[in-house]
Short mmCIF file of C-alpha atoms in Angstrom, two decimals:
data_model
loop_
_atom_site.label_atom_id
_atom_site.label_comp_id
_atom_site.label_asym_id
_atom_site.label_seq_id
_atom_site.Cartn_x
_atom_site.Cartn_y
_atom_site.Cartn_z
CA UNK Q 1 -183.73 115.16 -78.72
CA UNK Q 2 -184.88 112.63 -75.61
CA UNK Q 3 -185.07 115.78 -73.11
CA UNK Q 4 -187.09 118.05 -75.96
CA UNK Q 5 -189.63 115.81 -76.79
CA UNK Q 6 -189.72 115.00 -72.77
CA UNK Q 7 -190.06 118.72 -72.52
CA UNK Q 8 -192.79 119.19 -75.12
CA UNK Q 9 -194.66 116.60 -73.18
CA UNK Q 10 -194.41 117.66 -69.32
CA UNK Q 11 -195.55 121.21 -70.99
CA UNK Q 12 -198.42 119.99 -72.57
CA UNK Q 13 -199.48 117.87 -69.84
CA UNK Q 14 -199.26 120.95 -67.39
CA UNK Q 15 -202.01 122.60 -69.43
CA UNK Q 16 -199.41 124.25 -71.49
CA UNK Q 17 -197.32 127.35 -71.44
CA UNK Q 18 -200.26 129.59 -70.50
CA UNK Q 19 -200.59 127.24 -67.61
CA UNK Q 20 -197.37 127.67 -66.03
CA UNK Q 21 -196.61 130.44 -63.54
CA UNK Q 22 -193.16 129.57 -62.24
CA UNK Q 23 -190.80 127.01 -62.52
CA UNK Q 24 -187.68 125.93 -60.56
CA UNK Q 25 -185.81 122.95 -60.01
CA UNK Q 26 -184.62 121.30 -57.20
CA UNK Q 27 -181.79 118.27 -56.74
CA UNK Q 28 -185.02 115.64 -58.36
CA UNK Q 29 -188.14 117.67 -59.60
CA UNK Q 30 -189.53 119.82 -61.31
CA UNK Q 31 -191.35 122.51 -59.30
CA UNK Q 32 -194.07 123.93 -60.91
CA UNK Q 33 -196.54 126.94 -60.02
CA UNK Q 34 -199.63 126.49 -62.31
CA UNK Q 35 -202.69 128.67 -62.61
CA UNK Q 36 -205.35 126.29 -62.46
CA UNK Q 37 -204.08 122.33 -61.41
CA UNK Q 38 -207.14 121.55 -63.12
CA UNK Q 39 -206.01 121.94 -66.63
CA UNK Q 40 -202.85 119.59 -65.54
CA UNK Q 41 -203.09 115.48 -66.83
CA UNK Q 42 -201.56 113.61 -64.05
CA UNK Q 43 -202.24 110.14 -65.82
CA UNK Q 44 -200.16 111.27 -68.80
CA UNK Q 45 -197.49 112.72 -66.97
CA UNK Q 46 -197.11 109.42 -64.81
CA UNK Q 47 -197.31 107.38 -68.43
CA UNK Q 48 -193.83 108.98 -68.80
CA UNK Q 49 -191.07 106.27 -68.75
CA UNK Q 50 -188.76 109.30 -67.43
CA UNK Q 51 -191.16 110.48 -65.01
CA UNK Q 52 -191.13 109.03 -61.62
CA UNK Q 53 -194.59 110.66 -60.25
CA UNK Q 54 -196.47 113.80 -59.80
CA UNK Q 55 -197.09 115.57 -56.94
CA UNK Q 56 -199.28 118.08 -55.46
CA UNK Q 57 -197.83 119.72 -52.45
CA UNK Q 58 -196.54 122.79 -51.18
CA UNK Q 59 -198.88 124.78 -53.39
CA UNK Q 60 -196.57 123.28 -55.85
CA UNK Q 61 -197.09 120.61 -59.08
CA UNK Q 62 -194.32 118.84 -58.51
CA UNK Q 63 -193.25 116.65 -60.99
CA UNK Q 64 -190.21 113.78 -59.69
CA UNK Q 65 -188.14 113.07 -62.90
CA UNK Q 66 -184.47 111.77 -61.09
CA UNK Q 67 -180.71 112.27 -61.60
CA UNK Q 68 -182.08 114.17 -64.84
CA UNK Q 69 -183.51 116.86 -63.67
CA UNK Q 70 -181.40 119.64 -64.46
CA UNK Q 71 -181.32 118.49 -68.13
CA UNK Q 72 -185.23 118.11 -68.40
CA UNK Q 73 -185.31 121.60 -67.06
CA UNK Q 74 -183.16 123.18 -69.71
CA UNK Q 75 -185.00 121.66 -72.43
CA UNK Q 76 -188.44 123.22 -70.83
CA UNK Q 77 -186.77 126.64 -70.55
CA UNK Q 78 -185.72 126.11 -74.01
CA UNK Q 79 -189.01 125.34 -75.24
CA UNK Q 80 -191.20 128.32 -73.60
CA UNK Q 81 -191.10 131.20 -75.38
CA UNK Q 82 -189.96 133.70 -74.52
CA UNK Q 83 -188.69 131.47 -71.18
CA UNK Q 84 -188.33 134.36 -68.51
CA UNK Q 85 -191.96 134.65 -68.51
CA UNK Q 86 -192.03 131.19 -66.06
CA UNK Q 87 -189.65 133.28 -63.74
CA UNK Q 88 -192.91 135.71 -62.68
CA UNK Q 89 -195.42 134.88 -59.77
CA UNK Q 90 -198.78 135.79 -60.45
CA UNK Q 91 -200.27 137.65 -57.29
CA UNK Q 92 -203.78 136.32 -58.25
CA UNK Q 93 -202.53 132.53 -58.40
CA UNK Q 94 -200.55 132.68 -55.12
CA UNK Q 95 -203.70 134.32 -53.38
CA UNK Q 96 -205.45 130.48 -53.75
CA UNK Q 97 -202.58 128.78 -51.40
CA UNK Q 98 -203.17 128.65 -48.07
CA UNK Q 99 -200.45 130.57 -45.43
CA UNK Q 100 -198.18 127.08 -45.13
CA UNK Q 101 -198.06 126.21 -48.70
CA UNK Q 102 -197.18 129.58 -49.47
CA UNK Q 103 -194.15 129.63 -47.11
CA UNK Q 104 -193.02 126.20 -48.83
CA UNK Q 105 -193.40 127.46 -52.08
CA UNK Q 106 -191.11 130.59 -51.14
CA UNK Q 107 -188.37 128.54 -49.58
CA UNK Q 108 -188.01 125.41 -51.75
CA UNK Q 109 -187.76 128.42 -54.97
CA UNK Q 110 -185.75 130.80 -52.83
CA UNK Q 111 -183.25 128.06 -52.03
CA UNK Q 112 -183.21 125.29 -54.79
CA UNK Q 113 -181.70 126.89 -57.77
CA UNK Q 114 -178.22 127.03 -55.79
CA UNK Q 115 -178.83 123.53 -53.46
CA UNK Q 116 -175.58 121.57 -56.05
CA UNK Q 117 -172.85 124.69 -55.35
CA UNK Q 118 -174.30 124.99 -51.61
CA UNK Q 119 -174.26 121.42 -51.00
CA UNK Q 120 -170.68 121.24 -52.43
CA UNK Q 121 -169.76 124.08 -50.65
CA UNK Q 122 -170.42 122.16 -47.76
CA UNK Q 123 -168.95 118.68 -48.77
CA UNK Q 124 -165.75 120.91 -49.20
CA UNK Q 125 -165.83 122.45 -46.05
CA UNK Q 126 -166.15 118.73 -44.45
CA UNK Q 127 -163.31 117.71 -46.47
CA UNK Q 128 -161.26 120.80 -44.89
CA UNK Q 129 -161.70 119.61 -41.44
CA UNK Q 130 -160.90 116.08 -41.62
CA UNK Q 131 -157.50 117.00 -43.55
CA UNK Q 132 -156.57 119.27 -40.66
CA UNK Q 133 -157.74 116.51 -38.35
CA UNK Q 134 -155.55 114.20 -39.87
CA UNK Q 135 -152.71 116.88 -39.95
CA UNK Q 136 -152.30 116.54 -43.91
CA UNK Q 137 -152.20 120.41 -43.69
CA UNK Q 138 -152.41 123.69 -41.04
CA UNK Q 139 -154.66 126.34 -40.84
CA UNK Q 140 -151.63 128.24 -41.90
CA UNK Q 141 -151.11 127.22 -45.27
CA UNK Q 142 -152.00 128.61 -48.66
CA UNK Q 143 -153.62 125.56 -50.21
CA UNK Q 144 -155.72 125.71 -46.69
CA UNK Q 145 -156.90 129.26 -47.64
CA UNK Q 146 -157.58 129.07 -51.09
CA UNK Q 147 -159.76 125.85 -50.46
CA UNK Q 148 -161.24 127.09 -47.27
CA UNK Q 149 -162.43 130.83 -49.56
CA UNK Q 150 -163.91 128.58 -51.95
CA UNK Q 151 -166.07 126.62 -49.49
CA UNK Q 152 -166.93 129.54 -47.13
CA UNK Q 153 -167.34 132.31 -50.02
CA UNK Q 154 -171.36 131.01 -50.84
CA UNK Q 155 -172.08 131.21 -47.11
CA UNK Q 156 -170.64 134.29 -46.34
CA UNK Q 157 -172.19 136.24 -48.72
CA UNK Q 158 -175.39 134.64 -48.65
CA UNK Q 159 -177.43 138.02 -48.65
CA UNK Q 160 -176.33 138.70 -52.34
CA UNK Q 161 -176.97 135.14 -53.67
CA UNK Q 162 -180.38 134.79 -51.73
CA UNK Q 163 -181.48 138.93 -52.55
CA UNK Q 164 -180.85 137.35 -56.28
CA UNK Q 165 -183.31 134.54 -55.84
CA UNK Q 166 -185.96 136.17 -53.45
CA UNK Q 167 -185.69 139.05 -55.86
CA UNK Q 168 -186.96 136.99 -58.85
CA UNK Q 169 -189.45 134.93 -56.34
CA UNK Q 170 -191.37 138.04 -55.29
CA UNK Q 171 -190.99 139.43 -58.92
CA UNK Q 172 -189.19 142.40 -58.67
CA UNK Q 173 -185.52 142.91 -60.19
CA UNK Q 174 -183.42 140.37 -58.78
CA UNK Q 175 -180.29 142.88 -59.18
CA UNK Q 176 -181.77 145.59 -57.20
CA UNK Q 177 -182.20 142.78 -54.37
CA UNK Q 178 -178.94 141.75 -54.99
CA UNK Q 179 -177.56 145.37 -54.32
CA UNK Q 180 -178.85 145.26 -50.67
CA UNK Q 181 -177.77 141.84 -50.09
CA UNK Q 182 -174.10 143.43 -51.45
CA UNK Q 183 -174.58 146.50 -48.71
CA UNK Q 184 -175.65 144.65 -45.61
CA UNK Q 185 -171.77 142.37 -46.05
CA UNK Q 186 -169.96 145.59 -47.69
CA UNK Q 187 -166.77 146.07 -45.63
CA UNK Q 188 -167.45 149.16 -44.54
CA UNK Q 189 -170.63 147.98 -42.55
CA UNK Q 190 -168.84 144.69 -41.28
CA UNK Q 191 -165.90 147.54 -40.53
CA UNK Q 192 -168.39 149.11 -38.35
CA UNK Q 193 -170.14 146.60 -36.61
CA UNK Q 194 -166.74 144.95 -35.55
CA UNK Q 195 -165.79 148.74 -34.43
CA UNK Q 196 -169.20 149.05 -32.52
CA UNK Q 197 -168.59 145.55 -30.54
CA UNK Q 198 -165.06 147.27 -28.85
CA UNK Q 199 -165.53 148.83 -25.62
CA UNK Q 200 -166.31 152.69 -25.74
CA UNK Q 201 -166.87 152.38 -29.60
CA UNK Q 202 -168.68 155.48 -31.50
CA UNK Q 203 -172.60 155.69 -32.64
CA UNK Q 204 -173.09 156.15 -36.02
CA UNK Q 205 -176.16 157.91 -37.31
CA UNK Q 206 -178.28 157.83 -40.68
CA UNK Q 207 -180.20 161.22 -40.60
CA UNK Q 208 -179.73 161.76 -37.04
CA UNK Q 209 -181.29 158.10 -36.22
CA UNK Q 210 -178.56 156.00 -34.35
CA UNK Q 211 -177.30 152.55 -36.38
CA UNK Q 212 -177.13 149.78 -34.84
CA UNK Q 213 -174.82 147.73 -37.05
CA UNK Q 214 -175.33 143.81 -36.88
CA UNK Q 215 -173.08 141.31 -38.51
CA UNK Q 216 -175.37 140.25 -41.77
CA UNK Q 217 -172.80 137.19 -43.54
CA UNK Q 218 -174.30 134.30 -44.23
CA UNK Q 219 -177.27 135.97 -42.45
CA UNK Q 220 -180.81 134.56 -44.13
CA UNK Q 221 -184.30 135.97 -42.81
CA UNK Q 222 -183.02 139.65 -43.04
CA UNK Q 223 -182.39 139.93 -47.09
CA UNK Q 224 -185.75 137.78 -47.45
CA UNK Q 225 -187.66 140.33 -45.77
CA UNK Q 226 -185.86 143.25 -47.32
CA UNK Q 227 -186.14 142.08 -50.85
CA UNK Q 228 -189.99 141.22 -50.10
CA UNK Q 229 -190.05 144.81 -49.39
CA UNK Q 230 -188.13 146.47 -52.23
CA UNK Q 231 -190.13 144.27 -54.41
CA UNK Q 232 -193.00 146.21 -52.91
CA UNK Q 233 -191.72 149.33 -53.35
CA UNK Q 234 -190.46 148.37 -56.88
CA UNK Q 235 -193.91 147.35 -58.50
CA UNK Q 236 -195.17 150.74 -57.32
CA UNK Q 237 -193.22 152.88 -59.06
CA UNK Q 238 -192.88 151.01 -61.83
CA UNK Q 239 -196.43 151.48 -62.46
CA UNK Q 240 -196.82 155.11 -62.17
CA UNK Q 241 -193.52 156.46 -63.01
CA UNK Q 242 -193.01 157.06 -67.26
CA UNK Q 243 -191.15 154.41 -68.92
CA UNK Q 244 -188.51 156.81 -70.35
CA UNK Q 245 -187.37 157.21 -66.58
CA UNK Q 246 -188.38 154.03 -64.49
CA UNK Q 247 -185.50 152.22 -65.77
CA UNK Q 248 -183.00 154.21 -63.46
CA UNK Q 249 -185.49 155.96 -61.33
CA UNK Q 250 -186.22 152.68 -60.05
CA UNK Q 251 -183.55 150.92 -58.77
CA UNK Q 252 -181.87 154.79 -57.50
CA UNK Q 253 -185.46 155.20 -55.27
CA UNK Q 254 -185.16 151.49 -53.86
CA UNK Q 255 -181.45 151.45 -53.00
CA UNK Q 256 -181.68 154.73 -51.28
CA UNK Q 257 -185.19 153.93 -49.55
CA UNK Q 258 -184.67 149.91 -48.26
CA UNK Q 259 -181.10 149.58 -47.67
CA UNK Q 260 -181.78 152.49 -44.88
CA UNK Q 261 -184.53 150.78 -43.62
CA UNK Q 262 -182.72 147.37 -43.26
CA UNK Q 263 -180.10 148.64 -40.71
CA UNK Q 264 -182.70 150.59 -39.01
CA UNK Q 265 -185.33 148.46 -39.29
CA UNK Q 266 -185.67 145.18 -40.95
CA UNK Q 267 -182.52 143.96 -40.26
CA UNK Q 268 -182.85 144.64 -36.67
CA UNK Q 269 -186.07 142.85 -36.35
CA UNK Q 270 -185.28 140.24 -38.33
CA UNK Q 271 -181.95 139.08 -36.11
CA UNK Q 272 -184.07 139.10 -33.02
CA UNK Q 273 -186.78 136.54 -34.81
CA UNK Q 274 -183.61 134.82 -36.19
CA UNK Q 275 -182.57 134.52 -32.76
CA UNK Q 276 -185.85 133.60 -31.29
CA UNK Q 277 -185.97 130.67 -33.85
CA UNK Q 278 -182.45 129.18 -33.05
CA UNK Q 279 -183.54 129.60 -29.20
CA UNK Q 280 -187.12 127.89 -29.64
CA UNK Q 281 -185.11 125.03 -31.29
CA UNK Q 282 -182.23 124.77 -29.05
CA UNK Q 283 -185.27 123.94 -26.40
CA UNK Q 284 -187.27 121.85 -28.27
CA UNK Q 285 -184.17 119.71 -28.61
CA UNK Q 286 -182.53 119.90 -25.62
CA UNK Q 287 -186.47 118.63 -23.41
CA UNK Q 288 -185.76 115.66 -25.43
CA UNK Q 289 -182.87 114.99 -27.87
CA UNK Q 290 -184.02 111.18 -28.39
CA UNK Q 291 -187.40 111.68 -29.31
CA UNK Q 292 -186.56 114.56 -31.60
CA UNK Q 293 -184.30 112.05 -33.00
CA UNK Q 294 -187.00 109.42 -33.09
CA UNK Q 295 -189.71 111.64 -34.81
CA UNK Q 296 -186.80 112.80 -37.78
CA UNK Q 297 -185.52 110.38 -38.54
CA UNK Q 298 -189.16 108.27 -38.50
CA UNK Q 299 -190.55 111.26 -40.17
CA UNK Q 300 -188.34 112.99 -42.78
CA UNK Q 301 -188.53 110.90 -45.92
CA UNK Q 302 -192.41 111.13 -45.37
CA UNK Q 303 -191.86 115.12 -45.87
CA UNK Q 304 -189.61 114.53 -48.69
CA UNK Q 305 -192.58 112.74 -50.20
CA UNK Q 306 -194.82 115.69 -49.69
CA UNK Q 307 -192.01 118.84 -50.27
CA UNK Q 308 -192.33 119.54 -46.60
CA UNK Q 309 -189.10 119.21 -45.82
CA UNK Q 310 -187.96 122.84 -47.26
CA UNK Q 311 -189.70 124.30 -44.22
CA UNK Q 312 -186.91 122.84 -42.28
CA UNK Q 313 -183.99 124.48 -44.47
CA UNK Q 314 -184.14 127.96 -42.75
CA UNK Q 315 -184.03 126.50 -39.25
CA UNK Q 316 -180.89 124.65 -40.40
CA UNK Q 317 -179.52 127.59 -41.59
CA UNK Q 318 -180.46 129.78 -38.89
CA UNK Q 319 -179.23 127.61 -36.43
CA UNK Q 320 -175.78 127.52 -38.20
CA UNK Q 321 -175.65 131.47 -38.42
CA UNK Q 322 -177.07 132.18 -34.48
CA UNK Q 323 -175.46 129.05 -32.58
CA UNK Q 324 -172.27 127.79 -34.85
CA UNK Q 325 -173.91 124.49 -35.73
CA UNK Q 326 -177.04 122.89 -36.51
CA UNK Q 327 -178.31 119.39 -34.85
CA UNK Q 328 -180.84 118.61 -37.24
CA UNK Q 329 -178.78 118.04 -40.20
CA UNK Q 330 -177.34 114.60 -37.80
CA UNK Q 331 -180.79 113.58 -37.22
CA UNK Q 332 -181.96 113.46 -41.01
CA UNK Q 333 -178.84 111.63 -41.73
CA UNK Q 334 -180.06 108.24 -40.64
CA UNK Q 335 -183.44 108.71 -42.45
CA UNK Q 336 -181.95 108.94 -45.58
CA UNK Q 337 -179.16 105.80 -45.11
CA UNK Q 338 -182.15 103.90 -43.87
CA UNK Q 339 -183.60 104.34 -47.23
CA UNK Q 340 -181.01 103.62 -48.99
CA UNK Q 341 -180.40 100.73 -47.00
CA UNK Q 342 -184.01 99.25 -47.77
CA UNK Q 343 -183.01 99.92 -51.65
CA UNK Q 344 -180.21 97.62 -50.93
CA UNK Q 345 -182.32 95.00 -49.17
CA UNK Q 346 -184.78 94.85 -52.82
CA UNK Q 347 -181.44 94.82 -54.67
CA UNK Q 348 -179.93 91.90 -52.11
CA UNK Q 349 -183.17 89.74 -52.10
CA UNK Q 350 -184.65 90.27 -55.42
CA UNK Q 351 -184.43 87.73 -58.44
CA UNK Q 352 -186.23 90.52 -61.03
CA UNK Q 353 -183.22 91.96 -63.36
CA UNK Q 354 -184.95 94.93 -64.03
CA UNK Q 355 -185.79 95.25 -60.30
CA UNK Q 356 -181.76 94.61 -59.03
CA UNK Q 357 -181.35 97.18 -61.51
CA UNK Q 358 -183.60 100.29 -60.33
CA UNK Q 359 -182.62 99.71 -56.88
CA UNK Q 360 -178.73 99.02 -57.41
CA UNK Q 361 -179.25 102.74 -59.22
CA UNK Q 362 -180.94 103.97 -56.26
CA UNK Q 363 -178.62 102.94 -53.80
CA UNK Q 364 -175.94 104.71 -55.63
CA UNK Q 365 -177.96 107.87 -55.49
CA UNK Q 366 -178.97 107.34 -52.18
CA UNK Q 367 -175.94 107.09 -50.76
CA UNK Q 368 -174.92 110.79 -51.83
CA UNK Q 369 -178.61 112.07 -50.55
CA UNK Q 370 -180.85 111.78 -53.63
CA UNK Q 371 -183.37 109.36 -52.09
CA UNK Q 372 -186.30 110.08 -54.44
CA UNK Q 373 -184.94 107.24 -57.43
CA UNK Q 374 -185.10 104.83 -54.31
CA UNK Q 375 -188.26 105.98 -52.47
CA UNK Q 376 -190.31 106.50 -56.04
CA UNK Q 377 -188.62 103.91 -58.49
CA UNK Q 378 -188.19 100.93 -55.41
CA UNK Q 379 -189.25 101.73 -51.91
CA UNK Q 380 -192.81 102.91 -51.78
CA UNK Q 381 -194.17 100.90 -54.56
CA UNK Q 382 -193.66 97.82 -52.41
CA UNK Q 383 -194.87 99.78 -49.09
CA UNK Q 384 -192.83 97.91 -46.83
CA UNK Q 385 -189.39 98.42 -47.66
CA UNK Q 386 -190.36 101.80 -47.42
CA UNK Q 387 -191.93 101.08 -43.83
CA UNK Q 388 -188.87 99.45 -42.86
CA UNK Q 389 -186.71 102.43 -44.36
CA UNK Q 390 -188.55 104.94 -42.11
CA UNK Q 391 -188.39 102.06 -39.13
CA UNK Q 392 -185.07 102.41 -39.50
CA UNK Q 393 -184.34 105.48 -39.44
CA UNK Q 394 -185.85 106.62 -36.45
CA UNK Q 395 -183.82 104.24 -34.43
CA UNK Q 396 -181.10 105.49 -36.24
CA UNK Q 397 -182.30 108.64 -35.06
CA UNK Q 398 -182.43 108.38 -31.61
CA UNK Q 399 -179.00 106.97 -31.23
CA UNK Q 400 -178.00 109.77 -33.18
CA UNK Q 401 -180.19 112.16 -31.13
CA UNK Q 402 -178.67 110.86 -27.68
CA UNK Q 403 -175.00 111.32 -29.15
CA UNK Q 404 -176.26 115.27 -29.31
CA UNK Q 405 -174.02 115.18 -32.58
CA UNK Q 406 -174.01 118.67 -34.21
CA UNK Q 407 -172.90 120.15 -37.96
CA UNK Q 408 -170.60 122.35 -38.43
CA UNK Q 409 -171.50 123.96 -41.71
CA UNK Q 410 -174.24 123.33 -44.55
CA UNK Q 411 -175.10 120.63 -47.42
CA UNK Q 412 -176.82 118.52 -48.43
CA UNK Q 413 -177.43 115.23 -46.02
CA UNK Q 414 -175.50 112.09 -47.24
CA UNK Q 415 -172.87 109.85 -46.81
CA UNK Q 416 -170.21 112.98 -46.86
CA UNK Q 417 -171.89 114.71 -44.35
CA UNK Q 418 -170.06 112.84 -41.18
CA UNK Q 419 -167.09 114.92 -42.33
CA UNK Q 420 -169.11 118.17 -41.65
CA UNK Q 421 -169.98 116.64 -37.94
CA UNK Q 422 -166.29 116.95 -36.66
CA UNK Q 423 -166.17 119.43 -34.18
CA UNK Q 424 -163.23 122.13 -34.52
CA UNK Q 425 -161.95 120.35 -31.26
CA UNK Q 426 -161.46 116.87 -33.40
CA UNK Q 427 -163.17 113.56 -33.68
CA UNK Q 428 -165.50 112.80 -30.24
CA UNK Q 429 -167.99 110.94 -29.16
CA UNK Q 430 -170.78 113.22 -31.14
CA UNK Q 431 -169.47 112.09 -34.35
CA UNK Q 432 -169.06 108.08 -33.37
CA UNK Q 433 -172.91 108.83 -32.10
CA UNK Q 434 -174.00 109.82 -35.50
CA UNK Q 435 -171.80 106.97 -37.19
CA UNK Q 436 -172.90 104.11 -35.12
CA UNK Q 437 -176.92 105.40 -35.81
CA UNK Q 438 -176.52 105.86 -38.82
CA UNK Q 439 -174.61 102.79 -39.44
CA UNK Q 440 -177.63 100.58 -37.86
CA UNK Q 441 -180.18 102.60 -40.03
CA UNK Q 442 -179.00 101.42 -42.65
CA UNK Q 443 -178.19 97.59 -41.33
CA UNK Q 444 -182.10 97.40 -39.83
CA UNK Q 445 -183.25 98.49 -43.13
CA UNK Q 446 -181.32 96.37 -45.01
CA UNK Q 447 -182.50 93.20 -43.05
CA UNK Q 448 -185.91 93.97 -42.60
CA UNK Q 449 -186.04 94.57 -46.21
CA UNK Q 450 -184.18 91.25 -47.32
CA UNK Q 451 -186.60 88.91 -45.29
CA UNK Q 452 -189.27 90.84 -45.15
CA UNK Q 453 -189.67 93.63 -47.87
CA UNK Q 454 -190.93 92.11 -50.93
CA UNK Q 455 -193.97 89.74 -51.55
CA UNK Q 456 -192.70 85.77 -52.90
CA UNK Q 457 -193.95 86.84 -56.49
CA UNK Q 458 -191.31 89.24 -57.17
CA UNK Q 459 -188.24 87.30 -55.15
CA UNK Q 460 -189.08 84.30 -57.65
CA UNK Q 461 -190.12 85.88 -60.64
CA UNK Q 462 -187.04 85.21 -62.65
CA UNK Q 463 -187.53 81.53 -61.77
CA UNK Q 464 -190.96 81.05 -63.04
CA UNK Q 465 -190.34 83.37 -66.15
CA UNK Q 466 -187.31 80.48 -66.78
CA UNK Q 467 -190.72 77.61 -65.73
CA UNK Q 468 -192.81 79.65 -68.36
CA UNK Q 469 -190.32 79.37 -70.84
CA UNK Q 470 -189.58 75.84 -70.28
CA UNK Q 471 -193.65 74.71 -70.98
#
């Protein structure tokens, strides 16, 4: 009953069903697209004991409710009748966003509704390579296999789980998507692009135009762009073929017409910008590891605040699928320790019960990578724990950015994550790099925090409650 009448609330307080345009969640919030902000009551949302704050950002209402989120969520979808009418974007409300906010607003609801499995995914793969390390099992073994299938499966065929969610982002029908996600990993193309990489290999030909077959697993940018197309397509002839045919005519017209046209096409283009991406990174990092360090780890929770830091999810990504690791994921690390770390410094130095509370929470969360309890509920309220958190982080950040230490496969950033920075090669110097900065991130934070971070009022404000009661 807590999460309907919650529900009922957030609803009304959005300017009501009519109001709402999308809505997905992510790890923390709820990610609304509204028609007109306008209508929405930030002061009653915020009144909301199980509401964190409200934010605009990303062309997206975002609304920061915790550990709860997924919960909250259901109880919304519950509540909107019928619910799948949330799942539509309205071209006319997306025209208002600018070009950047737009491009947020794509990726945080493209990726968030599988961020838990791919983050696990992840954790598991970690967990892999540190038993191998530690020679608790072989590469050889069954249990190896099964466990290793389990972690990789979600990143291999990433064009069938992301044509799902782009289809239902850009409105068209996220099975059709899915389809030519399902063709570009099928094993009769991978069959044929590992045949076309041997020496005197056959060209294969669609029509009489030559294929050139890429390898498409756990590729990203080219299903995006080919569902944004069949969605395209799709609304087209939906709206001028009869209804007692579209049903079939549909989806037969699409697979037939895009999948072509992502091996001779799309898909083609899109790997070279893919690769042009993971190149203009590798540079930007390599002119000055350090400073790149210095400016994540300074700067990332500040995106967090602001849903900016879904922009950066594709690079990671991309940089995992082109290179074979990814050394941003290291360099956020520190940023969100160092928060956590300032959370413990409030719940170290504070005298307020409901205070050591909130934070001891928010350490606990932070600590796996949910750092919105500690930055909304503890952090930012006082300013300069949060100061110090950030403070901390880029130094962090630059240790960790001089170690060059590197991931080897996705998730999301927390205290789990130094088992996905162990090269295949074993346990170096990149990996003691990212645990010594991250390490001090966390220390620095903690210290600045504990003599520094809170004003005298709240350190003794369980002692003069005890004075008040005594007069």
């Amino acid at each position: 009953m807590k999460y309907q009448l919650l529900a009922q609330e957030i609803i009304a307080a959005v300017g009501g069903q009519e109001n709402i345009v999308s809505l997905v969640h992510c790890a923390t919030r709820l990610r609304f697209k509204l028609r007109d902000s306008a209508l929405s009551d930030i002061g009653r949302l915020k009144a909301q004991s199980d509401v964190m704050t409200v934010i605009e950002s990303g062309g997206q209402f975002q609304v920061v409710i915790g550990n709860e989120v997924s919960d909250v969520y259901q109880a919304i979808q519950q509540a909107l009748t019928p619910p799948d009418e949330v799942e539509v974007t309205s071209d006319s409300a997306s025209k208002k966003d600018s070009l950047f906010n737009h491009f947020i607003d794509i990726v945080s609801s493209i990726f968030s509704p599988f961020l838990g499995v791919m983050a696990a995914a992840g954790i598991l793969k970690g967990l892999l390579v540190v038993t191998v390390t530690l020679k608790w099992m072989s590469f050889d073994s069954g249990t190896y296999h099964v466990w290793y299938a389990a972690s990789d499966s979600l990143f291999y065929f990433f064009p069938l789980v992301l044509g799902y969610t782009a289809g239902k982002k850009f409105g068209g029908n996220p099975f059709i998507s899915m389809g030519i996600g399902g063709a570009l990993v099928h094993p009769m193309i991978i069959s044929a692009f590992k045949a076309s990489t041997v020496a005197g290999g056959s060209t294969e030909y669609f029509m009489g135009i030559p294929l050139s077959f890429l390898n498409y697993s756990s590729s990203v940018i080219p299903i995006i762009l080919a569902s944004w197309a069949n969605c395209k397509v799709e609304k087209a002839l939906n709206a001028h073929l009869p209804a007692a045919i579209k049903n079939f005519i549909t989806p037969l017209v699409c697979l037939m017409l895009i999948v072509p046209l992502t091996f001779l096409v799309i898909g083609p283009t899109a790997t070279w910008l893919s690769q042009l991406l993971a190149q203009g990174y590798q540079i930007a990092y390599g002119f000055a590891p350090v400073l790149a360090g210095i400016i994540t780890g300074g700067v990332w929770q500040i995106c967090v605040i602001f849903g900016l830091h879904w922009g950066f999810i594709p690079i990671t990504i991309n940089n995992l699928t082109i290179v074979g690791h990814d050394t941003l994921m290291p360099l956020i690390l520190p940023a969100v320790i160092g928060q956590t770390g300032a959370a413990f410094g409030v719940f170290l130095r504070t005298r307020d019960a409901k205070l050591k509370m909130l934070s001891g929470s928010a350490v606990t969360t932070g600590i796996f990578g949910i750092t919105e309890p500690a930055v909304y509920g503890v952090t930012l309220p006082y300013r300069r724990p949060f100061i110090f958190g950030c403070v901390a982080g880029a130094i962090g950040g630059s240790v960790v950015g001089y170690s060059q230490s590197a991931a080897y496969s996705l998730g999301l950033v927390n205290i789990l994550t130094f088992t996905q920075l162990i090269p295949p090669t074993g346990i170096n110097n990149t990996v003691w790099g990212a645990l010594i900065g991250t390490a001090l991130a966390f220390v620095i934070a903690t210290l600045l925090t504990w003599l520094f971070g809170l004003p005298a009022s709240t350190k003794l404000s369980t002692k003069e409650n005890k004075d008040e009661r005594c007069h």
